[in-house]
Coordinates of C-alpha atoms in Angstrom, one line a residue:
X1 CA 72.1 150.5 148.5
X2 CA 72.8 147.4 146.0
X3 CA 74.8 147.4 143.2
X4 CA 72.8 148.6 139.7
X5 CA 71.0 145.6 137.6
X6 CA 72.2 146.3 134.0
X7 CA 69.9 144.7 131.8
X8 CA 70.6 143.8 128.0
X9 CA 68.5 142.8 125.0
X10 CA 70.0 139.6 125.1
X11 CA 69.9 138.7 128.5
X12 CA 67.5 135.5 129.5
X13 CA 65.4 137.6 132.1
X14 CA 64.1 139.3 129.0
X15 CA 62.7 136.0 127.4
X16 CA 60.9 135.1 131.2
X17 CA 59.0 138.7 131.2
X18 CA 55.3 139.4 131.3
X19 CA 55.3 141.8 128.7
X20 CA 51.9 143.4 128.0
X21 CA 50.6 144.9 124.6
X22 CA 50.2 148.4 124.9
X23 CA 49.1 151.0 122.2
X24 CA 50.3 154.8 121.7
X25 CA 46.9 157.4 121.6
X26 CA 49.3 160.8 120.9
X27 CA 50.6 162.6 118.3
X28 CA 54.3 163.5 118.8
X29 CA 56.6 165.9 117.0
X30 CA 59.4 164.7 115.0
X31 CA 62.2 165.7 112.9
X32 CA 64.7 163.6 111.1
X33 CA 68.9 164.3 111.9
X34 CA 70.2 165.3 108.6
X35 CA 73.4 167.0 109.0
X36 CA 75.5 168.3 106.1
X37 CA 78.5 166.4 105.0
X38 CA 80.9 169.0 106.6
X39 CA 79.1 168.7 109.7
X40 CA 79.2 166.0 112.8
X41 CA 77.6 162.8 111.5
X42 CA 76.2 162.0 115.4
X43 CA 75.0 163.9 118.2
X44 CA 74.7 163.1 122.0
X45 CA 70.4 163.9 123.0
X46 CA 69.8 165.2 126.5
X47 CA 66.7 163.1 127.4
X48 CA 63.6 164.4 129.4
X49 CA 64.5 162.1 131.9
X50 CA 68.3 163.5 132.4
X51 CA 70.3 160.5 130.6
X52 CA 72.5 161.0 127.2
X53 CA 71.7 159.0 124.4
X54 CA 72.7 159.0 120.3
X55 CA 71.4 159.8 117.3
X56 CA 73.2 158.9 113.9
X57 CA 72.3 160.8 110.3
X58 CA 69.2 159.7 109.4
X59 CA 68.0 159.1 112.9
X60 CA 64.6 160.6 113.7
X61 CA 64.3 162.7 117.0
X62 CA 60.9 162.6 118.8
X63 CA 59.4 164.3 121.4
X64 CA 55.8 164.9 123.0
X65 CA 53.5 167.6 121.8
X66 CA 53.2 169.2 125.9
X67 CA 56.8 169.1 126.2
X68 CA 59.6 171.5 124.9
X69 CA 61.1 170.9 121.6
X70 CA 64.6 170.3 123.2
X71 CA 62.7 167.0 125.1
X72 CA 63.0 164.8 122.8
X73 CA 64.5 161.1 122.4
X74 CA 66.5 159.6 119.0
X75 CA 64.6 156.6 117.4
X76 CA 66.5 154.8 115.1
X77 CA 65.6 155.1 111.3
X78 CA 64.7 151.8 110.6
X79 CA 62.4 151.5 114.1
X80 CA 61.4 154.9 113.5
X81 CA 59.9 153.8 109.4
X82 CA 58.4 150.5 110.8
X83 CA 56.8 151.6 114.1
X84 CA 55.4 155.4 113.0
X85 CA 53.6 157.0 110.5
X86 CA 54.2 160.4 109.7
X87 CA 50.5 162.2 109.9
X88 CA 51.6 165.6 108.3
X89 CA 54.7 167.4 108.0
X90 CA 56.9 167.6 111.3
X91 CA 54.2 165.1 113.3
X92 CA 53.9 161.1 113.9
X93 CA 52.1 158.4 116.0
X94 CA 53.3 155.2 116.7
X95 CA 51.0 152.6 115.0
X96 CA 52.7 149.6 116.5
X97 CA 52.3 148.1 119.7
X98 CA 54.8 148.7 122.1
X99 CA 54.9 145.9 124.8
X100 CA 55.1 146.9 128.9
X101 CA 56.3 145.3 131.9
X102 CA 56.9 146.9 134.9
X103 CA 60.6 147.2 135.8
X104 CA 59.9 146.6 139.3
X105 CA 58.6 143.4 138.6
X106 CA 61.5 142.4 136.1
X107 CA 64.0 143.0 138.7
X108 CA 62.4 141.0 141.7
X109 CA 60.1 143.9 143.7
X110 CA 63.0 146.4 144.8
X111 CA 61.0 149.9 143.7
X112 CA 64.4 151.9 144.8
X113 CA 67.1 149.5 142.2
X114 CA 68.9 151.3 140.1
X115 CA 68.7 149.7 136.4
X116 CA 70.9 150.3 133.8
X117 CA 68.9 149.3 130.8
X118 CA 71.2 149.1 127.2
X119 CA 69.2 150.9 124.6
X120 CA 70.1 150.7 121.0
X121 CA 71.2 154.8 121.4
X122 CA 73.1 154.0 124.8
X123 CA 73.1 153.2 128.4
X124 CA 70.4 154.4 130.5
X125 CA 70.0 154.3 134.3
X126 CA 66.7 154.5 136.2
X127 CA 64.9 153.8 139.2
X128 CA 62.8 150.9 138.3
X129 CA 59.8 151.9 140.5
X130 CA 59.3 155.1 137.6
X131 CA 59.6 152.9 134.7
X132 CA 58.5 150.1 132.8
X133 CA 60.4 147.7 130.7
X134 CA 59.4 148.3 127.0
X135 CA 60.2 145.4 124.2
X136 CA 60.1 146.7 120.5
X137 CA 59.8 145.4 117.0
X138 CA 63.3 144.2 116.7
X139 CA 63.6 142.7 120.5
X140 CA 65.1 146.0 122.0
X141 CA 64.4 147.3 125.3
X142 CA 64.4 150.9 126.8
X143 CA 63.0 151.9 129.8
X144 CA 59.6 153.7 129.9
X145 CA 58.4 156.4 132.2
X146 CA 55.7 154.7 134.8
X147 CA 53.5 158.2 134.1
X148 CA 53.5 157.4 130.5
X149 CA 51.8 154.7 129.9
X150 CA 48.5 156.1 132.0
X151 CA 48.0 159.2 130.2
X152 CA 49.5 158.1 126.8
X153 CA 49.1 154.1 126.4
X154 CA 46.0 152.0 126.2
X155 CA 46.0 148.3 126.7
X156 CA 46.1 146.7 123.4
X157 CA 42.9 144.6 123.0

């Protein structure tokens, strides 16, 4: 097996990508990190997809409705207040769109690569034939679960 890809915000493969407009039709939970003074100021995430990832104080911590409360992802504060509305107490959507490619196609056709892909909470390896590539507001990436985005996503019109 080859050597993983690592792929970065900044790297020029991410300016060449067909990214695709896709928009978010759930409601997810949420709850904002907000430890006391005394206590840690970070905290490592299990993700639902088995990878560690950050969340600093003030950091929101999201997770889908059908999933267990302890399957959920960090989203920094400042993505989290200009990509989600909060639609009553403990809930959210995201009302921007989130753009798509697949990561097979990204990395040149190999379904069985593993991708390391350098989130904003951490590093996160995947097998790119499960994921797409998503591009957000502030040009991060992160990978996205392939299952995802046709039972939760609709193309953008």
């Amino acid at each position: 097996m080859s050597d993983p890809i690592l792929l970065k915000s900044n790297d020029p493969i991410i300016k060449t990508v067909g990214f695709k407009a896709y928009r978010s039709i759930v409601e997810r939970r949420v709850e904002r990190f907000t430890p006391a003074p005394d206590e840690p100021q970070d905290i490592e995430i299990s993700t639902p997809w088995g990878e560690f990832l950050t969340a600093n104080a003030g950091d929101y911590l999201v997770s889908e409705m059908d999933a267990p409360i302890e399957d959920r992802w960090p989203v920094e504060a400042s993505i989290f207040e200009a990509t989600y509305i909060i639609t009553r107490p403990g809930f959210c959507v995201k009302n921007a769109l989130t753009h798509l490619a697949p990561l097979v196609d990204v990395i040149g056709g190999d379904a069985d690569q593993e991708v390391i892909v350098e989130t904003l909470e951490g590093m996160v390896s995947v097998r790119a034939g499960d994921f797409y590539l998503a591009l957000g507001i502030q040009g991060e990436i992160w990978p996205y679960p392939e299952d995802k985005v046709s039972t939760i996503m609709t193309p953008a019109e």
